[in-house]
Amino acid sequence: MTEIWILVAANPAIDNLVSRGRELGGQLVAVVAGDRSCAEAIAASGVDRVVWLGEPGATPVEARAAAVADLVAEAAPRVVLAASHPAERVLAGALAGRLGAPALTMVSSVRLEADAVIVTHATFGGVAEETVRVEGPVVIVDECGSVGTGLPVPIEEVTATAPPTLTVVETRMSSTTRVDLGKARRVVAVGRGLARREDLALVEELARALDAEVACSRPLAEGLGWLSRDRYIGVTGQHVHPDLYVAVGISGQLQHVVGCRDAGTVVVVNCDAKAPYFGECDYGIVGDLAQVVPALTAALA
Ligand SMILES: Cc1cc2nc3c(=O)[nH]c(=O)nc-3n(C[C@H](O)[C@H](O)[C@H](O)COP(=O)(O)OP(=O)(O)OC[C@H]3O[C@@H](n4cnc5c(N)ncnc54)[C@H](O)[C@@H]3O)c2cc1C
């Protein structure tokens, strides 16, 4: 019988992976690198088997990637699924390397043929889709799901092959707060049009007036470091779908726009009337953000 393996680092929200595995048929085996409570949640989430590496103790779950890869590689499954959480992606990458298999993301469909796996997935950040034929094992990194329910199955504890060489020696609260922009109903995003870091206050005031989260284009987070990396939108950043997306001083390059294509109403503020974003928005304001943004904030107040 075909085995579909599911990689779990520490996040038990795998109902979409279980559904995907059920569509493919065969037995669903989850391997869990996280703690017992995670393994118990997985055991009651609709899978057929749970293989657990035992308590991670002071070892971060990502550091068990080699052990997970060894275990799954031994079973030689054709399809392996993982949710798109940071730690799960580490496990998926390690396993793909171990198997010499492709790791595919943003997948919309998977089909088993006698001698191949047919996968359709998005490319260019969702602008296009391609269908590929994989004649060997494939690792699929899928959307994050919710915690599912099912008849509990026993947890099979195994001993990790290679003990990790890494332990946590100190844990401190991060000085930056993490945001979940995916849940935001309103977002005000700012780009390189912002001349000085101090001017971020203008954008933050507008966001406050709109009860919105602040986001940005990649250069502000990765190059300038004016906002944290979890706030940049785009193909390599966050994907958001708010009711309202206000883009201030952002040119509208494809790599940015694909991250907010599902937004409801899009408002663009840019001093260049030829900025590409004006071709993608519902409302466009041509003007200097230093004047337009405070005026919008005042009007909202
Ligand atoms: C592989 C790859 C992946 C990438 N992934 C991402 C991604 O995920 N997200 C992302 O955002 N980018 C990404 N990029 C970068 C992307 O290509 C663009 O370079 C980036 O989005 C541009 O950011 P920006 O619009 O803020 O800056 P710019 O393109 O420099 O635009 C600044 C805009 O501000 C306007 N402006 C200037 N002054 C003012 C003013 N006073 N008032 C109003 N408007 C003003 C200008 O007219 C201009 O349109 C990626 C690039 C690559 C190569």
Coordinates of C-alpha atoms and ligand atoms in Angstrom, one line a residue:
M1 CA 0.0 0.0 0.0
T2 CA 1.3 3.5 -0.8
E3 CA 2.5 5.4 2.2
I4 CA 2.2 9.2 2.3
W5 CA 4.4 10.7 5.0
I6 CA 3.7 13.9 6.8
L7 CA 6.5 15.9 8.5
V8 CA 5.6 17.6 11.7
A9 CA 8.2 19.7 13.6
A10 CA 6.0 21.2 16.4
N11 CA 2.9 22.5 14.7
P12 CA -0.1 20.1 14.9
A13 CA -2.2 22.1 12.4
I14 CA -2.2 19.5 9.6
D15 CA -5.8 19.0 8.6
N16 CA -5.1 20.2 5.0
L17 CA -2.2 17.7 4.7
V18 CA -4.5 14.9 6.0
S19 CA -7.1 15.8 3.3
R20 CA -4.4 16.0 0.6
G21 CA -3.0 12.6 1.7
R22 CA -6.5 11.1 1.8
E23 CA -7.2 12.3 -1.8
L24 CA -4.0 10.4 -2.8
G25 CA -5.1 7.2 -1.1
G26 CA -2.9 4.9 0.9
Q27 CA -1.7 5.1 4.5
L28 CA -0.9 8.4 6.2
V29 CA 2.1 8.2 8.5
A30 CA 3.1 11.3 10.5
V31 CA 6.6 11.7 11.9
V32 CA 6.7 14.1 14.8
A33 CA 9.9 15.9 16.0
G34 CA 8.1 18.0 18.6
D35 CA 7.1 17.1 22.2
R36 CA 4.6 14.5 23.4
S37 CA 1.6 17.0 23.4
C38 CA 2.3 17.7 19.7
A39 CA 2.5 13.9 19.0
E40 CA -0.8 13.4 20.9
A41 CA -2.5 16.1 18.9
I42 CA -1.3 14.5 15.6
A43 CA -2.4 11.1 16.8
A44 CA -5.9 12.4 17.1
S45 CA -5.9 14.3 13.8
G46 CA -6.9 11.6 11.3
V47 CA -3.6 10.0 10.4
D48 CA -3.1 6.2 10.4
R49 CA 0.3 6.0 12.2
V50 CA 2.3 8.4 14.3
V51 CA 6.1 7.9 14.6
W52 CA 7.5 10.1 17.4
L53 CA 11.2 10.9 18.0
G54 CA 10.7 11.3 21.7
E55 CA 11.0 14.4 23.9
P56 CA 13.2 17.0 22.2
G57 CA 14.3 18.4 25.6
A58 CA 16.7 21.3 25.0
T59 CA 17.0 20.5 21.3
P60 CA 15.2 22.8 18.9
V61 CA 13.0 20.7 16.6
E62 CA 14.8 21.9 13.5
A63 CA 18.0 20.4 14.8
R64 CA 16.3 17.0 14.5
A65 CA 16.0 17.4 10.7
A66 CA 18.7 14.9 9.9
A67 CA 17.1 12.3 12.2
V68 CA 13.7 12.9 10.6
A69 CA 15.3 12.6 7.1
D70 CA 17.0 9.3 8.0
L71 CA 13.7 7.9 9.3
V72 CA 11.6 8.9 6.4
A73 CA 14.2 8.0 3.7
E74 CA 14.3 4.5 5.1
A75 CA 10.5 4.1 4.4
A76 CA 11.1 5.4 0.8
P77 CA 7.7 7.1 0.3
R78 CA 6.7 8.5 -3.0
V79 CA 5.1 11.6 -1.5
V80 CA 6.0 13.5 1.6
L81 CA 3.9 16.5 2.9
A82 CA 4.9 19.3 5.2
A83 CA 3.1 22.5 6.3
S84 CA 4.7 25.8 5.4
H85 CA 5.9 26.7 8.9
P86 CA 9.5 27.7 9.3
A87 CA 10.5 24.6 11.3
E88 CA 8.5 22.2 9.0
R89 CA 10.2 23.8 6.0
V90 CA 13.6 23.0 7.5
L91 CA 12.6 19.3 7.9
A92 CA 11.3 19.3 4.3
G93 CA 14.5 20.7 2.9
A94 CA 16.6 18.2 4.9
L95 CA 14.5 15.3 3.6
A96 CA 14.5 16.6 0.0
G97 CA 18.3 16.8 0.2
R98 CA 18.6 13.3 1.7
L99 CA 16.3 11.8 -0.9
G100 CA 17.7 13.8 -3.8
A101 CA 14.0 14.8 -4.3
P102 CA 12.5 18.0 -5.5
A103 CA 10.7 20.1 -2.9
L104 CA 7.7 21.9 -4.3
T105 CA 5.8 24.8 -2.7
M106 CA 2.5 26.6 -3.4
V107 CA 0.9 23.4 -4.6
S108 CA -2.7 23.3 -5.9
S109 CA -3.0 19.6 -6.9
V110 CA -1.2 16.3 -6.6
R111 CA -2.0 13.2 -8.5
L112 CA -0.4 9.7 -8.4
E113 CA 0.2 7.9 -11.7
A114 CA 1.7 4.4 -11.9
D115 CA 5.2 5.6 -12.3
A116 CA 5.1 9.3 -11.5
V117 CA 3.6 12.0 -9.3
I118 CA 1.9 14.9 -11.2
V119 CA 2.0 18.2 -9.2
T120 CA 0.6 21.5 -10.2
H121 CA 2.0 24.4 -8.3
A122 CA 2.3 28.2 -8.5
T123 CA 5.4 29.9 -9.9
F124 CA 6.5 33.5 -9.9
G125 CA 4.8 34.1 -6.6
G126 CA 1.4 33.0 -7.9
V127 CA 1.4 34.8 -11.2
A128 CA 1.5 31.5 -13.1
E129 CA 1.0 27.8 -12.5
E130 CA 3.0 24.9 -13.8
T131 CA 2.4 21.2 -13.8
V132 CA 5.4 18.9 -13.3
R133 CA 5.9 15.2 -13.6
V134 CA 8.1 13.7 -10.9
E135 CA 9.5 10.3 -11.5
G136 CA 10.8 9.7 -8.0
P137 CA 9.9 10.8 -4.5
V138 CA 8.6 14.4 -4.1
V139 CA 8.5 16.6 -1.0
I140 CA 5.5 19.0 -1.0
V141 CA 5.3 22.1 1.2
D142 CA 1.7 22.9 1.5
E143 CA -0.4 25.7 3.1
C144 CA -0.6 25.9 6.8
G145 CA -3.9 24.3 8.0
S146 CA -5.8 23.8 11.3
V147 CA -5.7 21.1 13.9
G148 CA -7.9 18.3 12.6
T149 CA -9.8 15.5 14.5
G150 CA -9.9 11.8 14.0
L151 CA -9.9 8.5 15.9
P152 CA -6.7 8.5 18.1
V153 CA -4.0 6.1 16.9
P154 CA -1.1 4.8 19.1
I155 CA 2.1 6.8 19.2
E156 CA 5.2 4.7 18.1
E157 CA 8.3 6.2 19.8
V158 CA 11.6 5.7 18.1
T159 CA 15.1 6.6 19.0
A160 CA 16.6 9.3 16.8
T161 CA 19.6 7.9 14.9
A162 CA 22.0 10.8 15.1
P163 CA 21.8 12.8 18.3
P164 CA 21.9 16.5 17.5
T165 CA 25.0 18.5 18.4
L166 CA 23.0 21.6 19.3
T167 CA 21.2 22.6 22.5
V168 CA 19.5 25.8 23.6
V169 CA 21.6 27.5 26.3
E170 CA 19.6 30.7 26.7
T171 CA 16.1 32.0 25.8
R172 CA 15.2 35.6 25.9
M173 CA 12.2 37.6 24.8
S174 CA 12.7 39.1 21.3
S175 CA 13.0 42.9 21.2
T176 CA 10.8 42.9 18.0
T177 CA 7.2 41.9 18.1
R178 CA 5.9 39.5 15.5
V179 CA 2.8 40.3 13.6
D180 CA 0.4 38.1 11.8
L181 CA -0.4 40.2 8.8
G182 CA -2.3 37.4 7.2
K183 CA -5.2 38.1 9.6
A184 CA -5.1 41.9 9.2
R185 CA -8.3 43.4 7.7
R186 CA -6.6 46.7 6.9
V187 CA -2.9 47.2 6.0
V188 CA -0.9 50.4 5.3
A189 CA 2.3 49.5 3.5
V190 CA 5.2 51.9 2.9
G191 CA 8.1 51.7 0.4
R192 CA 11.2 53.4 -0.7
G193 CA 9.3 56.6 -1.3
L194 CA 9.9 57.2 2.4
A195 CA 12.9 59.4 2.6
R196 CA 13.8 59.1 6.3
R197 CA 13.2 56.6 9.0
E198 CA 11.6 59.3 11.2
D199 CA 8.9 59.7 8.6
L200 CA 7.6 56.2 9.4
A201 CA 5.6 58.1 12.1
L202 CA 3.4 59.5 9.4
V203 CA 2.6 56.1 8.1
E204 CA 2.0 54.7 11.6
E205 CA -0.4 57.6 12.4
L206 CA -2.4 56.8 9.2
A207 CA -2.4 53.1 10.2
R208 CA -3.7 54.0 13.7
A209 CA -6.5 56.2 12.2
L210 CA -7.5 53.3 10.0
D211 CA -7.0 50.6 12.7
A212 CA -4.6 49.0 10.3
E213 CA -1.3 47.1 10.5
V214 CA 1.8 48.7 9.1
A215 CA 3.6 46.7 6.4
C216 CA 6.3 47.6 3.8
S217 CA 8.1 46.6 0.6
R218 CA 11.1 44.5 0.8
P219 CA 13.8 47.2 0.7
L220 CA 12.5 48.8 3.9
A221 CA 12.8 45.5 5.8
E222 CA 15.8 43.7 4.2
G223 CA 18.0 46.6 3.0
L224 CA 17.2 49.5 5.3
G225 CA 15.9 47.4 8.3
W226 CA 13.4 50.1 9.2
L227 CA 10.7 47.5 9.8
S228 CA 11.0 43.9 10.8
R229 CA 11.2 41.2 8.1
D230 CA 7.8 39.8 9.0
R231 CA 6.2 43.0 7.8
Y232 CA 7.3 43.0 4.2
I233 CA 4.8 41.9 1.6
G234 CA 5.5 40.1 -1.6
V235 CA 6.7 37.0 -3.3
T236 CA 9.4 36.3 -0.8
G237 CA 7.6 38.0 2.1
Q238 CA 4.1 37.9 3.5
H239 CA 0.9 37.2 1.5
V240 CA -2.0 39.3 2.8
H241 CA -5.7 39.5 1.9
P242 CA -7.1 42.5 3.8
D243 CA -10.2 44.4 2.9
L244 CA -8.1 47.5 2.5
Y245 CA -4.5 47.8 1.3
V246 CA -3.0 51.3 1.2
A247 CA 0.4 51.4 -0.6
V248 CA 2.4 54.5 0.2
G249 CA 5.6 55.3 -1.9
I250 CA 5.7 51.8 -3.4
S251 CA 6.3 51.5 -7.1
G252 CA 4.3 48.4 -7.6
Q253 CA 6.9 45.9 -8.9
L254 CA 5.4 42.4 -9.5
Q255 CA 7.4 40.9 -6.7
H256 CA 5.6 43.2 -4.2
V257 CA 2.1 43.2 -5.8
V258 CA 1.7 39.4 -5.8
G259 CA 1.8 39.4 -2.0
C260 CA -1.4 41.5 -1.9
R261 CA -3.3 40.6 -5.0
D262 CA -6.2 39.2 -2.9
A263 CA -6.7 42.6 -1.1
G264 CA -10.2 44.1 -1.4
T265 CA -9.7 47.8 -2.1
V266 CA -6.3 49.0 -3.0
V267 CA -5.3 52.7 -2.6
V268 CA -2.0 53.9 -3.9
V269 CA -0.1 57.1 -3.0
N270 CA 2.8 57.9 -5.2
C271 CA 4.4 61.1 -6.5
D272 CA 5.0 59.5 -9.9
A273 CA 1.9 59.4 -12.0
K274 CA 3.6 56.7 -14.2
A275 CA 4.3 54.3 -11.2
P276 CA 3.1 50.8 -12.2
Y277 CA 1.0 50.5 -9.1
F278 CA -1.5 53.0 -10.5
G279 CA -2.4 50.3 -13.0
E280 CA -3.3 47.8 -10.2
C281 CA -5.3 49.9 -7.8
D282 CA -8.9 51.0 -7.1
Y283 CA -7.9 54.5 -6.0
G284 CA -4.7 56.4 -6.8
I285 CA -3.5 59.6 -5.3
V286 CA -0.6 61.3 -7.2
G287 CA 1.3 63.4 -4.7
D288 CA 4.1 63.6 -2.2
L289 CA 3.5 61.2 0.7
A290 CA 4.8 63.9 3.1
Q291 CA 1.6 65.9 2.3
V292 CA -0.9 63.2 1.2
V293 CA -0.4 60.9 4.2
P294 CA -1.0 63.5 7.0
A295 CA -3.9 64.9 5.0
L296 CA -5.5 61.4 4.8
T297 CA -4.9 60.9 8.6
A298 CA -6.5 64.3 9.3
A299 CA -9.5 63.6 7.1
L300 CA -10.0 60.2 8.9
A301 CA -9.8 61.8 12.3
Ligands
LIG1 C1 13.9 37.6 -6.3 C2 13.3 38.9 -5.9 C3 12.3 38.8 -4.9 C4 11.7 40.0 -4.5 N1 10.7 39.9 -3.5 C5 10.2 41.0 -3.1 C6 9.1 40.9 -2.2 O1 8.7 39.9 -1.7 N2 8.5 42.1 -1.8 C7 8.9 43.3 -2.3 O2 8.3 44.3 -1.9 N3 9.9 43.4 -3.2 C8 10.6 42.3 -3.6 N4 11.6 42.4 -4.5 C9 12.1 43.7 -4.8 C10 11.2 44.3 -5.9 O3 11.6 43.9 -7.2 C11 11.3 45.9 -5.9 O4 12.7 46.2 -6.0 C12 10.7 46.4 -4.6 O5 9.4 46.0 -4.4 C13 10.7 48.0 -4.7 O6 10.3 48.5 -3.5 P1 9.6 49.9 -3.5 O7 8.4 50.0 -4.4 O8 9.4 50.3 -2.1 O9 10.8 50.9 -4.1 P2 11.0 51.6 -5.4 O10 10.8 50.7 -6.6 O11 12.2 52.3 -5.4 O12 9.8 52.6 -5.5 C14 9.6 53.7 -4.7 C15 8.4 54.5 -5.1 O13 8.2 55.6 -4.3 C16 7.8 56.7 -5.0 N5 8.1 57.9 -4.3 C17 9.3 58.5 -4.1 N6 9.3 59.5 -3.3 C18 7.9 59.7 -3.0 C19 7.2 60.6 -2.2 N7 7.8 61.6 -1.6 N8 5.9 60.4 -2.1 C20 5.2 59.4 -2.8 N9 5.9 58.5 -3.5 C21 7.2 58.6 -3.6 C22 8.5 56.6 -6.4 O14 7.8 57.2 -7.4 C23 8.5 55.1 -6.5 O15 7.5 54.6 -7.3 C24 12.2 41.2 -4.9 C25 13.2 41.3 -5.9 C26 13.7 40.1 -6.4 C27 14.8 40.2 -7.4

